Coordinates of C-alpha atoms in Angstrom, one line a residue:
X151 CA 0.0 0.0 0.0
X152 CA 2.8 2.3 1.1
X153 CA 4.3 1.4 -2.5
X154 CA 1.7 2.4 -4.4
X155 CA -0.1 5.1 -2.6
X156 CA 3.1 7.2 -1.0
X157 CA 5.7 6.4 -3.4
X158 CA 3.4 5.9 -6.4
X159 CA 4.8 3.1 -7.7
X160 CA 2.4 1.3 -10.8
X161 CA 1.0 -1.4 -9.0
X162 CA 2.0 -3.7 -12.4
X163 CA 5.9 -3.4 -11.3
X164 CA 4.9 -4.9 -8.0
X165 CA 5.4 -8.9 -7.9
X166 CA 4.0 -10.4 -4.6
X167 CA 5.0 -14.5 -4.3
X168 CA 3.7 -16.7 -1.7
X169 CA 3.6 -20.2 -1.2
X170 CA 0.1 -21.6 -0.4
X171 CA -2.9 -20.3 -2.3
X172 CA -4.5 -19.6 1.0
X173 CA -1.8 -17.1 1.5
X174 CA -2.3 -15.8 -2.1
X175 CA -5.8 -14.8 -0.9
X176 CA -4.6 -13.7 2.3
X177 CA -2.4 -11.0 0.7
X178 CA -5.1 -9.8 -2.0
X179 CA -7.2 -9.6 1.1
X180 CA -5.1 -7.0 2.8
X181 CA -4.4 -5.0 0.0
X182 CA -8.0 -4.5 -1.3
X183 CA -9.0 -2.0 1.4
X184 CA -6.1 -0.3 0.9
X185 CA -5.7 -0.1 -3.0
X186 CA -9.4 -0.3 -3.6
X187 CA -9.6 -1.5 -7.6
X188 CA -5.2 -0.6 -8.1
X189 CA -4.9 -4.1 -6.0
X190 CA -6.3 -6.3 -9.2
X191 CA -3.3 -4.9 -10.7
X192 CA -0.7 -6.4 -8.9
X193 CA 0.6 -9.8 -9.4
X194 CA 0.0 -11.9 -6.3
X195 CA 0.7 -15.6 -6.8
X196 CA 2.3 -18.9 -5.5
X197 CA 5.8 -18.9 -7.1
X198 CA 4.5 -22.3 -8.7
X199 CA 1.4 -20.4 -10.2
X200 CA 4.0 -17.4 -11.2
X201 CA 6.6 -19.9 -12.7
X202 CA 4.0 -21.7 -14.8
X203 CA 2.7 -18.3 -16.1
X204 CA 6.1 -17.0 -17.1
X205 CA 7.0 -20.7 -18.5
X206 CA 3.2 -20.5 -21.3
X207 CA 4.8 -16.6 -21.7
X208 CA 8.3 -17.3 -22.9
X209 CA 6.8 -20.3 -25.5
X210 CA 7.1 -23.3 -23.3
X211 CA 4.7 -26.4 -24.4
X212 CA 3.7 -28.5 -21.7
X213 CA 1.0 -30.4 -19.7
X214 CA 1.0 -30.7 -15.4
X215 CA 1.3 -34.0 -14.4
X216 CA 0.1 -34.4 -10.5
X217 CA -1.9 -36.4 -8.5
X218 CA -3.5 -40.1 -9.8
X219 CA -1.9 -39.0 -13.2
X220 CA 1.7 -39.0 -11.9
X221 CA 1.5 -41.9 -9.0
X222 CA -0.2 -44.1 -12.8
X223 CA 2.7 -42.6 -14.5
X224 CA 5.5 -43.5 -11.8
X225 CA 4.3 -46.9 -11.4
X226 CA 4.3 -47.4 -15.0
X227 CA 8.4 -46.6 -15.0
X228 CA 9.1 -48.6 -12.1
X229 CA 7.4 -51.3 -13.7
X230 CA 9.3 -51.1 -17.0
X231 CA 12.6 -51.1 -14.3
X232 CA 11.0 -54.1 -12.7
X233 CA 11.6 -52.4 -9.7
X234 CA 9.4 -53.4 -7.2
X235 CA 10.9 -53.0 -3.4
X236 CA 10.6 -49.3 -3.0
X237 CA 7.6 -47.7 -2.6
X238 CA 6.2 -45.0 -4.9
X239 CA 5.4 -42.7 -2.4
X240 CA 9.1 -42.4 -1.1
X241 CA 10.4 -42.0 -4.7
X242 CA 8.0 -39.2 -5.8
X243 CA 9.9 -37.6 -2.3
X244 CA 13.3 -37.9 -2.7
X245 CA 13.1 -36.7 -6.7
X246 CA 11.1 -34.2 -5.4
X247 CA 13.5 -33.3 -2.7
X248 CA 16.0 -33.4 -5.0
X249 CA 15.0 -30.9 -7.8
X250 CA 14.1 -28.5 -4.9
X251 CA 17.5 -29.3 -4.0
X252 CA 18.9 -28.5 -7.7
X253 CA 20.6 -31.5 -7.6
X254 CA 20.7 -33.4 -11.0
X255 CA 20.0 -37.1 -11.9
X256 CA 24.0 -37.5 -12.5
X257 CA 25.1 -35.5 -9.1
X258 CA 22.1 -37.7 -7.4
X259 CA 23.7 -40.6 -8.5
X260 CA 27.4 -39.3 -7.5
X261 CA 25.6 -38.5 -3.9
X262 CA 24.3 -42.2 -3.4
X263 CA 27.1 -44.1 -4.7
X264 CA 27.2 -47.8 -2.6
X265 CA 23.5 -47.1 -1.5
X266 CA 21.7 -49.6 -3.4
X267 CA 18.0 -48.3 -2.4
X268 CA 18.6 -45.3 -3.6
X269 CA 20.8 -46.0 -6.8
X270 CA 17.6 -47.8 -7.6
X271 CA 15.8 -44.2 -7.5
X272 CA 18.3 -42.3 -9.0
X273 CA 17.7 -44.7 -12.1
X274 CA 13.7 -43.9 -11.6
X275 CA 14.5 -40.3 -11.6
X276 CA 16.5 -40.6 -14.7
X277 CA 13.4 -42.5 -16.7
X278 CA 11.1 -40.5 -14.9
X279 CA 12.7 -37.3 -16.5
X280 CA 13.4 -38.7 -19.8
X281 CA 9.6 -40.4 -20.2
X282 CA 8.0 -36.3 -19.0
X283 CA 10.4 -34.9 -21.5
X284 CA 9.2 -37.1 -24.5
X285 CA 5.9 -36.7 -23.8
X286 CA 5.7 -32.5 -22.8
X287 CA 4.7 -33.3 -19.3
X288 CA 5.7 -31.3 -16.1
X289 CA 5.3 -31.5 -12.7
X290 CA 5.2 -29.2 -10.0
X291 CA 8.6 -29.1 -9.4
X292 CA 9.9 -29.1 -13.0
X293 CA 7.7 -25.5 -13.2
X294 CA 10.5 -24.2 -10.6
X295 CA 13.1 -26.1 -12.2
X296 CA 12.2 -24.7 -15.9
X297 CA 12.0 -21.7 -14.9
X298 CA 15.3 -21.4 -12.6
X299 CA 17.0 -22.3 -15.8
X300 CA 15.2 -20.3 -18.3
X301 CA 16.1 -17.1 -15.9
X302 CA 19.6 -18.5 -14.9
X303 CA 20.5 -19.1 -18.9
X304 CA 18.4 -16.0 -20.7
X305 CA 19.6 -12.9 -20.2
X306 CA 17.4 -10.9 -22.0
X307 CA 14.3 -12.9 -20.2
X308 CA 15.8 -12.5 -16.5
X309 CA 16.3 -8.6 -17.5
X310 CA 12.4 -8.5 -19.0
X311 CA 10.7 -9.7 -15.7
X312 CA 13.6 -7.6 -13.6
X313 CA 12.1 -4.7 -15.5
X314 CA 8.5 -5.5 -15.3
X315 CA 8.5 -6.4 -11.2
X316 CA 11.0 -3.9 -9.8
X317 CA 9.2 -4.6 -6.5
X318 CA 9.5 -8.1 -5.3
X319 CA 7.3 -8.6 -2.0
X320 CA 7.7 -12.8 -0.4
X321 CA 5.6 -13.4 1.9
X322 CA 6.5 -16.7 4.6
X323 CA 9.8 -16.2 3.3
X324 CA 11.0 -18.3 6.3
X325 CA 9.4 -21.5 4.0
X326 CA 11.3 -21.0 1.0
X327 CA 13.7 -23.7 -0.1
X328 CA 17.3 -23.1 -2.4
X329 CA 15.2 -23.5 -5.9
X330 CA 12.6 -20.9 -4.8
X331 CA 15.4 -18.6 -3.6
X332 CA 17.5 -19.0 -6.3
X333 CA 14.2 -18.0 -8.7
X334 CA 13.8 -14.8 -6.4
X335 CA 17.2 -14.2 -6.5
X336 CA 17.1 -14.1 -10.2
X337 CA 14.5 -11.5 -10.2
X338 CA 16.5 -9.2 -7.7
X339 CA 18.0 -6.2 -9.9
X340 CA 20.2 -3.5 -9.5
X341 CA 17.3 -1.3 -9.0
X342 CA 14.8 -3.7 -7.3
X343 CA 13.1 -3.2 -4.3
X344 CA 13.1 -6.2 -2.1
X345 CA 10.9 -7.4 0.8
X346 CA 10.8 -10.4 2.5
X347 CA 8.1 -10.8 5.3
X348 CA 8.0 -13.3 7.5
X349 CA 12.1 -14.0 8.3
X350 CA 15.1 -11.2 9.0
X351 CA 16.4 -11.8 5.1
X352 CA 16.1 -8.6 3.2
X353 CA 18.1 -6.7 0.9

């Protein structure tokens, strides 16, 4: 509010990330009595919902894979591994705690050398990947991943949304983990205007 009404900043440079969608509404909440009609101009979003809009804007093809869909489509790889004495459920974890991680099939591999359990889920990992690539699927966590690299490895896109959101506010910043950092990092210019709530982090 202070942004926009003291320093009269154009509520469509302000970028507001949360993590939950309850927290999403929470934030629109408090703004509407202060911005009145200016607060449907700001972008408030989960980073997953802001990652998988910039991902459709900068061309990127793809369907989400979650839920049944992706516990039919993991059984369906561990099944052409013939791997049957791990369970799904801790698999779909550790991947997923790995991409948040940003740590690769190969450096997951490196990381669990002599551990035959999870060797067995670094190979999953690997077809996992390799089957959502083939067939344009993505799951929640390649939307952070994708769009990490597509502002790590584009200049001229991590400049374009620097530009557009000069004004990052994170909200729970205490829950983010090293991907969603690094994407908020990426978005931190020169000449940006950074708030975290929720944790002492600012800069």
């Amino acid at each position: 509010g202070v942004l926009v009404n003291d320093y009269k900043i154009p509520p469509e440079n302000i970028l507001g990330l949360t993590f939950t969608r309850n927290a999403a509404d929470e934030m629109r909440n408090r703004l509407v009595p202060v911005l009145g009609d200016l607060s449907t101009r700001v972008f408030l979003a989960t980073i997953h919902s802001f990652c998988h809009t910039v991902l459709r804007f900068e061309g990127h093809t793809f369907e989400i894979l979650n839920g049944k869909q992706q516990l039919i489509f993991m059984k369906d790889i561990m099944k052409k591994l013939k791997i049957k004495d791990v369970s799904i459920g801790m698999v779909l974890r550790e991947i997923s705690l790995a991409k948040n991680n940003l740590i690769t099939v190969d450096e997951f591999k490196e990381l669990y050398v002599g551990d035959k359990t999870m060797l067995k889920v670094g190979n999953i990992y690997e077809m996992y990947d390799h089957e959502k690539s083939k067939k344009m699927l993505y799951d929640f966590d390649d939307l952070l991943v994708e769009t990490y690299l597509l502002l790590k490895e584009k200049i001229s896109v991590r400049e374009k949304y620097r530009e557009i959101f000069r004004h990052l506010l994170v909200d729970e910043f205490q829950d983010t983990n090293q991907i969603q950092w690094q994407i908020v990092r990426a978005l931190i210019g020169p000449q940006s205007n950074f708030m975290a709530v929720g944790d002492d982090k600012q800069s």
